């Protein structure tokens, strides 16, 4: 064996020893799981960016352009295999599982308790993700210097026995005993900084929904709970699978002075107006009439919209409009699914997608798109970007533009977007549950016109922290109010506040921020809010210089 091969084998063996020692030391010292991840990331970046002795497939003059591109699709040919990445993942898995347990108990559990009134005493009993780590088969690293972020795409596969038992109060009602998951996990290091730890936060999500299969025990007991009886196993799995899919993402701060607003994708500042116009040459699903009853489902930005159903027509015209807010989180798409309305189950007539970055770059798209997975069918859509202004004087002009003649049965257009940041509260009356040892729950319910959104947080030290960002699209803000209620686990109001949107419009830059007094049975109850209105103007809107 040559000296070079002896050295390489020794070097490989040394890597194994160092990895094991690092894992053992981290456990003894109780090092945060995310600092272990940072070590993995730094090693990966070194492996990917160090000079290679092999000829590069990318020309030198194109390399800068290639690195500057932010990926919006994950394809096999773009991934690079890494020989030792799996070793690092295996040694980090015990710490990752401990963190996942805390994540379920302190992040997911309050959300479930706050969103279903019959699950206010819901909690996780046993959580054990086993010893089998996910298999990481491919990875890709790309940088975006302009936005000060690095993207890592990991193709992962997990097929393992687990034990996750859930229930109400003191009774175990259901559980998961095995998990099969396949998908692409994206890790974004952002924003990058010149000091240790070199990034302010680690952000994790799936650009597309992963394939998820769960083997349940006692699922029937869970579905018998009032309020859940209309759900199916498929619906529950869909909710779980979509929890970490874009535009949702999880952020773990690393820097002491981290501020969420520093993330380039923290808020959805991109407003799109989507027009579903018509379709042609659709597949006939009805055997007798040789027709279909088509409608379109529009998904994007965490929202779902549906057109009306047009009976017995293979060339339907809807002329309906949907408005969605998007962040700059990489990898987002607008999905259109054409369905045939049926009594029992709607049949697919095809689907298509448009990448959000493509729309933001073009500003306006009007095209026929071929439907996938069907013999024939095309969908005619039009998508336009909207401008956002903080000048209240432009509202009337936008309202006048929105009232222009439009097709019959078309929706009324939004003129403003309300951005809310709900940080924390203090001085609230706390009621601890009597039947179990769960921490008290504080739920925030925010309503504007007919839209109601809820989020929950467990009260650990007397002051709940939500750190939640909610957005509302509003047709006409004049005369409207934002109503905010803070509720306990029994849905009893702990405090409430009502803010006139006209008052918010009169504020500087249409923004109000700080502690707001709550009407409550306890004196000095307050909640920290940031409220901001933005005018939504179409592309044809011109600003006078």
Coordinates of C-alpha atoms in Angstrom, one line a residue:
X1 CA 0.0 0.0 0.0
X2 CA 1.4 3.4 -0.9
X3 CA 2.2 6.1 1.7
X4 CA -0.6 8.2 0.3
X5 CA -3.2 5.5 0.8
X6 CA -1.9 4.8 4.4
X7 CA -2.2 8.5 5.2
X8 CA -5.8 8.6 3.8
X9 CA -6.9 5.6 5.7
X10 CA -5.3 7.0 8.9
X11 CA -7.0 10.3 8.2
X12 CA -10.4 8.6 7.7
X13 CA -10.0 6.7 11.0
X14 CA -9.0 9.8 12.8
X15 CA -12.2 11.6 11.6
X16 CA -14.3 8.8 13.1
X17 CA -12.5 9.1 16.5
X18 CA -12.7 12.9 16.5
X19 CA -16.5 12.7 15.7
X20 CA -17.1 10.2 18.5
X21 CA -15.1 12.3 21.0
X22 CA -17.0 15.4 20.0
X23 CA -20.3 13.7 20.5
X24 CA -19.3 12.3 23.9
X25 CA -17.9 15.7 25.0
X26 CA -21.0 17.5 23.9
X27 CA -23.2 15.2 25.9
X28 CA -21.1 15.5 29.1
X29 CA -21.0 19.3 28.8
X30 CA -24.7 19.6 27.9
X31 CA -23.8 21.6 24.8
X32 CA -26.8 23.0 22.8
X33 CA -27.8 20.9 19.9
X34 CA -27.7 23.9 17.5
X35 CA -24.0 24.5 18.3
X36 CA -23.3 20.9 17.2
X37 CA -25.2 21.7 14.0
X38 CA -23.0 24.7 13.6
X39 CA -19.9 22.6 13.8
X40 CA -21.4 20.2 11.2
X41 CA -22.2 23.2 9.0
X42 CA -18.8 24.7 9.2
X43 CA -17.2 21.3 8.3
X44 CA -19.6 20.9 5.4
X45 CA -18.8 24.4 4.1
X46 CA -15.1 23.6 4.2
X47 CA -15.6 20.3 2.4
X48 CA -17.7 22.0 -0.3
X49 CA -15.6 25.1 -0.8
X50 CA -12.0 23.9 -0.4
X51 CA -10.0 23.7 -3.6
X52 CA -10.5 20.5 -5.5
X53 CA -7.8 18.6 -7.3
X54 CA -10.3 17.4 -9.9
X55 CA -11.3 19.6 -12.9
X56 CA -14.4 21.7 -12.1
X57 CA -17.5 21.3 -14.3
X58 CA -18.2 25.0 -13.9
X59 CA -16.1 27.5 -15.7
X60 CA -14.4 30.1 -13.6
X61 CA -16.3 33.0 -15.2
X62 CA -19.6 31.4 -14.4
X63 CA -18.8 30.4 -10.8
X64 CA -19.7 33.7 -9.2
X65 CA -23.1 33.7 -11.0
X66 CA -23.8 30.1 -10.0
X67 CA -23.1 30.8 -6.3
X68 CA -25.3 33.9 -6.4
X69 CA -28.4 32.0 -7.5
X70 CA -30.8 31.0 -4.8
X71 CA -32.4 27.6 -5.5
X72 CA -36.1 27.3 -5.9
X73 CA -36.1 23.7 -7.0
X74 CA -34.3 20.7 -5.5
X75 CA -33.1 18.2 -8.2
X76 CA -30.9 15.1 -7.8
X77 CA -28.3 16.2 -10.3
X78 CA -27.6 19.4 -8.3
X79 CA -26.8 17.6 -5.1
X80 CA -23.3 16.6 -4.0
X81 CA -22.7 13.4 -2.1
X82 CA -20.7 13.8 1.1
X83 CA -18.9 10.8 2.4
X84 CA -18.8 11.5 6.1
X85 CA -21.9 13.5 6.6
X86 CA -23.9 10.5 7.8
X87 CA -21.4 9.8 10.5
X88 CA -21.9 13.3 11.9
X89 CA -25.7 13.0 11.8
X90 CA -25.6 9.6 13.5
X91 CA -23.5 11.0 16.4
X92 CA -25.7 14.1 16.7
X93 CA -29.0 12.2 16.7
X94 CA -29.2 11.7 20.5
X95 CA -29.0 15.5 21.0
X96 CA -31.4 16.2 18.1
X97 CA -34.0 13.8 19.6
X98 CA -33.8 15.6 23.0
X99 CA -34.3 18.9 21.2
X100 CA -37.3 17.5 19.2
X101 CA -38.9 16.4 22.5
X102 CA -38.6 19.9 23.9
X103 CA -39.9 21.3 20.6
X104 CA -43.0 19.2 20.8
X105 CA -43.8 20.0 24.4
X106 CA -43.1 23.7 24.3
X107 CA -44.0 24.7 20.8
X108 CA -46.4 22.2 19.3
X109 CA -48.4 21.4 22.4
X110 CA -49.5 25.0 23.1
X111 CA -50.5 25.4 19.5
X112 CA -52.8 22.3 19.6
X113 CA -54.2 23.4 22.9
X114 CA -55.0 26.9 21.7
X115 CA -56.6 25.9 18.3
X116 CA -59.1 23.3 19.4
X117 CA -61.4 24.1 22.4
X118 CA -61.8 20.3 23.2
X119 CA -58.1 19.8 23.4
X120 CA -57.2 22.5 26.0
X121 CA -55.8 19.6 28.2
X122 CA -54.0 17.9 25.4
X123 CA -50.4 16.9 26.0
X124 CA -47.6 14.6 25.0
X125 CA -47.0 11.7 27.4
X126 CA -44.1 9.6 26.0
X127 CA -41.8 10.9 23.4
X128 CA -39.0 8.6 22.1
X129 CA -37.7 8.9 18.6
X130 CA -35.4 5.9 18.9
X131 CA -31.8 5.4 18.0
X132 CA -32.1 5.2 14.3
X133 CA -31.0 8.5 12.7
X134 CA -32.3 9.7 9.3
X135 CA -30.2 8.8 6.3
X136 CA -28.8 11.8 4.5
X137 CA -28.2 10.8 0.9
X138 CA -27.4 14.1 -0.9
X139 CA -26.7 17.7 -0.1
X140 CA -26.3 20.9 -1.8
X141 CA -24.8 24.2 -0.6
X142 CA -25.4 27.6 -2.1
X143 CA -24.8 31.1 -0.9
X144 CA -26.8 34.4 -1.4
X145 CA -24.3 37.2 -0.6
X146 CA -26.9 39.9 -1.3
X147 CA -29.2 38.6 1.4
X148 CA -26.4 37.5 3.7
X149 CA -27.5 33.9 3.9
X150 CA -26.2 30.3 3.1
X151 CA -28.6 27.6 2.0
X152 CA -28.1 23.9 2.7
X153 CA -30.4 21.3 1.1
X154 CA -30.3 17.9 2.6
X155 CA -32.2 14.9 1.1
X156 CA -33.2 12.8 4.1
X157 CA -35.0 9.5 4.6
X158 CA -36.2 8.1 7.9
X159 CA -37.9 4.7 8.5
X160 CA -37.8 3.9 12.2
X161 CA -39.8 2.7 15.2
X162 CA -40.8 5.5 17.6
X163 CA -43.0 6.0 20.6
X164 CA -45.1 9.2 20.7
X165 CA -48.2 8.9 23.0
X166 CA -50.7 11.7 23.3
X167 CA -53.9 12.2 25.3
X168 CA -56.2 14.4 27.4
X169 CA -55.5 15.1 31.0
X170 CA -54.2 11.9 32.5
X171 CA -55.5 9.5 29.8
X172 CA -53.4 8.2 26.9
X173 CA -55.7 8.1 23.9
X174 CA -53.5 7.5 20.8
X175 CA -49.9 7.2 19.7
X176 CA -47.5 6.8 16.8
X177 CA -45.3 3.7 16.8
X178 CA -43.4 4.1 13.5
X179 CA -42.5 6.9 11.1
X180 CA -41.6 6.9 7.4
X181 CA -40.4 10.3 6.1
X182 CA -38.7 11.3 2.9
X183 CA -38.1 14.8 1.7
X184 CA -35.6 17.7 1.3
X185 CA -34.8 19.6 4.4
X186 CA -33.5 23.1 3.9
X187 CA -31.3 24.8 6.5
X188 CA -30.7 28.6 6.1
X189 CA -27.9 30.3 8.0
X190 CA -29.1 33.9 8.1
X191 CA -28.3 36.7 8.6
X192 CA -24.5 36.1 8.4
X193 CA -22.3 38.1 10.7
X194 CA -18.5 38.6 10.9
X195 CA -18.3 37.3 14.5
X196 CA -18.8 34.0 16.2
X197 CA -21.1 32.1 15.7
X198 CA -21.0 33.7 12.2
X199 CA -24.8 33.6 11.8
X200 CA -27.5 35.1 14.0
X201 CA -29.9 32.2 13.6
X202 CA -30.5 28.7 12.0
X203 CA -33.7 28.5 10.1
X204 CA -35.2 25.1 9.1
X205 CA -38.1 24.0 6.9
X206 CA -39.1 21.8 4.0
X207 CA -39.4 23.7 0.6
X208 CA -42.0 21.1 -0.4
X209 CA -44.2 18.8 1.6
X210 CA -42.3 15.6 2.5
X211 CA -43.7 12.1 2.1
X212 CA -45.0 11.1 5.5
X213 CA -46.5 7.8 6.7
X214 CA -47.4 7.2 10.3
X215 CA -48.4 3.9 12.0
X216 CA -50.9 4.7 14.7
X217 CA -52.2 3.1 17.8
X218 CA -55.6 4.1 19.2
X219 CA -56.3 6.7 16.5
X220 CA -60.1 5.9 16.7
X221 CA -60.1 7.2 20.3
X222 CA -58.6 10.5 19.2
X223 CA -61.1 11.0 16.4
X224 CA -64.0 10.4 18.7
X225 CA -63.2 13.6 20.6
X226 CA -65.9 16.3 19.9
X227 CA -64.6 18.7 17.2
X228 CA -62.3 16.1 15.7
X229 CA -64.9 13.6 14.5
X230 CA -65.1 15.1 11.1
X231 CA -61.3 14.6 10.6
X232 CA -59.7 11.6 9.0
X233 CA -56.3 10.0 9.4
X234 CA -55.3 11.5 6.0
X235 CA -56.3 15.0 7.2
X236 CA -54.3 14.7 10.4
X237 CA -51.2 13.4 8.5
X238 CA -51.6 16.3 6.1
X239 CA -51.6 18.8 8.9
X240 CA -48.5 17.3 10.5
X241 CA -46.7 17.1 7.1
X242 CA -47.4 20.7 6.3
X243 CA -46.3 22.0 9.7
X244 CA -42.8 22.7 8.6
X245 CA -43.4 23.3 4.9
X246 CA -42.8 26.7 3.3
X247 CA -43.9 29.4 4.1
X248 CA -43.7 28.0 7.6
X249 CA -40.2 27.8 9.1
X250 CA -38.6 27.3 12.5
X251 CA -35.9 29.7 13.8
X252 CA -33.3 28.9 16.5
X253 CA -31.4 32.1 17.5
X254 CA -27.7 31.7 18.0
X255 CA -26.6 35.3 18.5
X256 CA -27.5 37.1 21.8
X257 CA -28.8 40.2 20.0
X258 CA -30.8 38.3 17.4
X259 CA -33.9 40.2 16.1
X260 CA -36.5 38.4 13.9
X261 CA -36.9 41.5 11.7
X262 CA -33.3 41.0 10.6
X263 CA -34.3 37.9 8.6
X264 CA -34.9 38.7 4.9
X265 CA -37.9 36.4 5.0
X266 CA -39.4 37.2 8.4
X267 CA -42.5 39.0 7.0
X268 CA -44.5 38.5 3.7
X269 CA -43.8 41.8 2.0
X270 CA -44.6 40.5 -1.4
X271 CA -48.3 40.8 -2.4
X272 CA -49.6 38.9 -5.4
X273 CA -53.0 39.2 -7.1
X274 CA -53.8 35.9 -8.8
X275 CA -56.5 35.7 -11.5
X276 CA -57.9 32.3 -12.3
X277 CA -59.5 33.0 -15.7
X278 CA -60.5 29.9 -17.6
X279 CA -59.6 26.4 -18.6
X280 CA -59.9 24.4 -21.9
X281 CA -59.9 20.8 -23.1
X282 CA -60.4 19.4 -19.6
X283 CA -60.8 15.6 -19.2
X284 CA -64.4 14.4 -19.1
X285 CA -64.9 12.4 -15.9
X286 CA -68.6 11.8 -16.1
X287 CA -69.2 8.6 -18.1
X288 CA -72.8 9.5 -19.0
X289 CA -72.6 13.2 -19.8
X290 CA -69.1 13.2 -21.1
X291 CA -68.5 16.3 -19.0
X292 CA -67.0 17.4 -15.7
X293 CA -67.9 19.8 -12.9
X294 CA -64.6 21.7 -12.5
X295 CA -63.3 24.1 -9.9
X296 CA -59.8 25.2 -9.0
X297 CA -57.9 25.1 -5.7
X298 CA -55.2 27.7 -5.3
X299 CA -52.5 27.1 -2.7
X300 CA -49.6 29.4 -1.7
X301 CA -48.3 31.5 1.2
X302 CA -49.9 29.1 3.7
X303 CA -53.4 29.9 2.4
X304 CA -55.9 28.0 0.3
X305 CA -58.5 29.4 -2.0
X306 CA -61.2 27.8 -4.2
X307 CA -63.2 29.0 -7.2
X308 CA -66.8 28.3 -7.7
X309 CA -67.9 25.0 -9.4
X310 CA -69.1 25.2 -13.0
X311 CA -71.3 22.3 -13.8
X312 CA -70.9 20.1 -16.9
X313 CA -68.3 22.1 -18.7
X314 CA -64.9 21.2 -20.2
X315 CA -64.0 24.8 -21.1
X316 CA -65.1 26.7 -17.9
X317 CA -64.6 30.4 -17.3
X318 CA -64.2 31.4 -13.6
X319 CA -62.7 35.0 -13.8
X320 CA -62.0 34.9 -10.0
X321 CA -59.2 36.7 -8.1
X322 CA -57.2 35.7 -5.1
X323 CA -54.7 37.8 -3.1
X324 CA -51.8 36.2 -1.3
X325 CA -48.9 37.6 0.7
X326 CA -45.5 35.9 0.2
X327 CA -42.2 36.3 2.1
X328 CA -38.8 36.0 0.5
X329 CA -38.3 32.5 1.9
X330 CA -36.6 30.5 -1.0
X331 CA -38.5 27.7 -2.7
X332 CA -42.1 28.9 -2.6
X333 CA -44.6 28.2 -5.3
X334 CA -48.2 28.9 -6.3
X335 CA -50.0 25.6 -6.9
X336 CA -53.2 25.3 -9.0
X337 CA -55.2 22.1 -8.8
X338 CA -58.2 21.5 -11.1
X339 CA -60.8 19.2 -9.5
X340 CA -64.0 17.6 -10.6
X341 CA -66.7 18.1 -8.0
X342 CA -68.3 14.8 -6.7
X343 CA -70.5 13.9 -3.8
X344 CA -68.0 11.5 -2.1
X345 CA -64.5 12.5 -3.4
X346 CA -63.4 15.2 -5.8
X347 CA -61.3 13.8 -8.7
X348 CA -58.2 15.5 -10.1
X349 CA -58.3 17.0 -13.5
X350 CA -54.6 18.0 -13.4
X351 CA -52.4 20.5 -11.7
X352 CA -49.7 23.1 -12.4
X353 CA -47.3 25.3 -10.5
X354 CA -45.6 28.7 -10.8
X355 CA -42.4 29.6 -8.9
X356 CA -43.0 32.8 -6.8
X357 CA -39.4 34.2 -7.5
X358 CA -40.3 34.0 -11.3
X359 CA -43.4 36.1 -10.7
X360 CA -41.6 38.6 -8.6
X361 CA -38.9 39.0 -11.3
X362 CA -41.4 39.3 -14.2
X363 CA -43.9 41.5 -12.2
X364 CA -46.7 40.3 -14.5
X365 CA -47.6 36.9 -16.0
X366 CA -50.5 36.1 -18.3
X367 CA -50.3 32.6 -19.8
X368 CA -51.9 29.2 -20.5
X369 CA -50.3 26.4 -18.5
X370 CA -50.5 22.7 -19.5
X371 CA -51.9 20.6 -16.7
X372 CA -49.8 17.8 -15.4
X373 CA -50.8 14.1 -14.9
X374 CA -53.7 14.2 -17.3
X375 CA -54.2 13.5 -21.0
X376 CA -55.4 17.0 -21.8
X377 CA -56.2 20.3 -20.3
X378 CA -54.8 23.8 -19.9
X379 CA -55.4 26.5 -17.3
X380 CA -55.3 30.3 -18.1
X381 CA -54.0 32.3 -15.2
X382 CA -52.8 35.9 -14.7
X383 CA -50.6 36.9 -11.8
X384 CA -49.5 40.4 -11.0
X385 CA -47.4 41.9 -8.2
X386 CA -48.7 44.7 -6.0
X387 CA -46.8 47.7 -4.7
X388 CA -46.8 48.4 -1.0
X389 CA -47.0 52.0 0.3
X390 CA -47.0 53.5 3.8
X391 CA -48.6 56.7 2.6
X392 CA -52.2 57.0 3.8
X393 CA -53.0 59.7 1.1
X394 CA -52.8 57.0 -1.6
X395 CA -55.7 55.0 -0.1
X396 CA -58.5 56.8 -1.8
X397 CA -56.9 56.4 -5.3
X398 CA -56.5 52.7 -4.7
X399 CA -60.1 52.3 -3.6
X400 CA -61.2 54.1 -6.7
X401 CA -59.1 51.8 -8.9
X402 CA -60.5 48.7 -7.1
X403 CA -64.0 49.8 -7.9
X404 CA -63.5 49.8 -11.7
X405 CA -65.9 47.6 -13.6
X406 CA -64.9 43.9 -13.3
X407 CA -66.4 40.6 -14.4
X408 CA -69.7 39.5 -12.8
X409 CA -69.4 37.5 -9.5
X410 CA -65.7 38.6 -9.1
X411 CA -64.4 39.3 -5.6
X412 CA -63.9 42.7 -4.1
X413 CA -60.2 43.6 -4.1
X414 CA -58.1 44.4 -1.0
X415 CA -56.8 47.9 -0.5
X416 CA -54.5 47.4 2.5
X417 CA -52.6 44.7 4.4
X418 CA -52.4 44.8 8.2
X419 CA -49.1 43.4 9.7
X420 CA -49.3 42.5 13.4
X421 CA -46.5 41.4 15.7
X422 CA -47.7 40.0 19.0
X423 CA -44.7 39.7 21.3
X424 CA -45.7 39.2 24.9
X425 CA -48.1 40.2 27.8
X426 CA -47.7 41.0 31.4
X427 CA -50.0 41.4 34.5
X428 CA -52.5 38.8 33.3
X429 CA -54.7 36.8 35.7
X430 CA -53.4 33.2 35.6
X431 CA -55.7 30.2 36.1
X432 CA -53.8 26.8 36.4
X433 CA -55.7 23.7 35.2
X434 CA -56.9 21.5 38.1
X435 CA -57.0 18.1 36.4
X436 CA -53.4 17.9 35.2
X437 CA -50.0 19.4 35.7
X438 CA -49.9 21.4 32.5
X439 CA -48.7 25.0 32.5
X440 CA -51.4 27.6 32.2
X441 CA -52.3 28.5 28.6
X442 CA -52.7 32.0 27.1
X443 CA -54.3 32.1 23.7
X444 CA -54.4 35.3 21.5
X445 CA -57.4 35.6 19.2
X446 CA -57.2 38.4 16.6
X447 CA -60.1 39.3 14.4
X448 CA -60.4 41.8 11.6
X449 CA -63.7 41.9 9.6
X450 CA -64.5 38.2 9.1
X451 CA -61.0 36.8 9.5
X452 CA -60.1 35.3 12.9
X453 CA -56.6 33.9 13.7
X454 CA -55.4 32.3 16.9
X455 CA -52.1 31.4 18.5
X456 CA -51.2 30.0 21.9
X457 CA -48.3 30.1 24.5
X458 CA -47.7 28.3 27.8
X459 CA -47.2 30.6 30.7
X460 CA -43.9 29.6 32.3
X461 CA -42.9 32.6 34.5
X462 CA -46.1 34.6 34.7
X463 CA -45.7 36.4 31.4
X464 CA -46.7 34.6 28.2
X465 CA -44.5 35.1 25.1
X466 CA -46.1 34.5 21.7
X467 CA -43.6 36.1 19.3
X468 CA -46.2 35.6 16.6
X469 CA -46.6 37.5 13.3
X470 CA -50.0 37.6 11.7
X471 CA -51.3 39.4 8.5
X472 CA -54.7 40.4 7.3
X473 CA -55.9 41.6 3.9
X474 CA -58.6 44.2 4.2
X475 CA -61.0 45.6 1.5
X476 CA -61.5 49.0 3.1
X477 CA -59.9 49.9 6.4
X478 CA -62.1 52.9 7.1
X479 CA -64.5 52.1 9.9
X480 CA -62.9 48.7 10.6
X481 CA -61.3 47.7 14.0
X482 CA -58.8 45.1 15.1
X483 CA -60.2 43.1 18.0
X484 CA -57.7 41.2 20.2
X485 CA -58.7 38.8 23.0
X486 CA -56.4 37.0 25.4
X487 CA -58.0 33.7 26.5
X488 CA -57.1 31.1 29.1
X489 CA -57.4 27.3 28.5
X490 CA -61.1 27.5 29.3
X491 CA -61.7 30.2 26.7
X492 CA -62.3 32.7 29.4
X493 CA -61.2 36.2 28.4
X494 CA -58.2 37.4 30.5
X495 CA -58.0 40.7 28.7
X496 CA -59.0 42.4 25.5
X497 CA -58.3 45.5 23.3
X498 CA -59.9 47.0 20.3
X499 CA -57.9 49.3 17.9
X500 CA -59.5 51.4 15.3
X501 CA -57.8 51.1 11.9
X502 CA -58.6 54.8 11.3
X503 CA -56.5 55.6 14.4
X504 CA -53.7 53.4 13.0
X505 CA -53.9 55.2 9.7
X506 CA -53.4 58.5 11.4
X507 CA -50.2 57.4 13.1
X508 CA -46.8 58.1 11.7
X509 CA -46.1 55.7 8.8
X510 CA -49.4 54.1 9.7
X511 CA -47.5 52.2 12.5
X512 CA -48.1 51.8 16.2
X513 CA -45.6 49.9 18.5
X514 CA -45.2 49.3 22.2
X515 CA -47.2 48.3 25.3
X516 CA -51.0 48.5 24.9
X517 CA -53.3 48.4 28.0
X518 CA -55.7 45.5 28.2
X519 CA -59.2 45.8 29.6
X520 CA -59.0 43.1 32.3
X521 CA -60.2 42.2 35.8
X522 CA -56.6 42.9 36.9
X523 CA -55.1 46.3 36.8
X524 CA -52.0 47.1 34.7
X525 CA -52.5 44.2 32.3
X526 CA -50.7 45.0 29.1
X527 CA -49.7 43.4 25.8
X528 CA -46.8 44.4 23.5
X529 CA -47.9 44.9 19.9
X530 CA -46.6 46.3 16.6
X531 CA -49.4 47.2 14.2
X532 CA -48.6 48.4 10.6
X533 CA -50.8 49.2 7.6
X534 CA -49.6 49.0 4.1
X535 CA -51.5 50.3 1.0
X536 CA -51.8 47.7 -1.8
X537 CA -51.5 49.3 -5.2
X538 CA -51.7 47.7 -8.6
X539 CA -48.8 47.9 -11.1
X540 CA -50.5 50.6 -13.1
X541 CA -50.5 52.8 -9.9
X542 CA -48.1 55.8 -10.5
X543 CA -46.5 57.9 -7.8
X544 CA -46.2 61.6 -8.4
X545 CA -42.6 62.8 -8.0

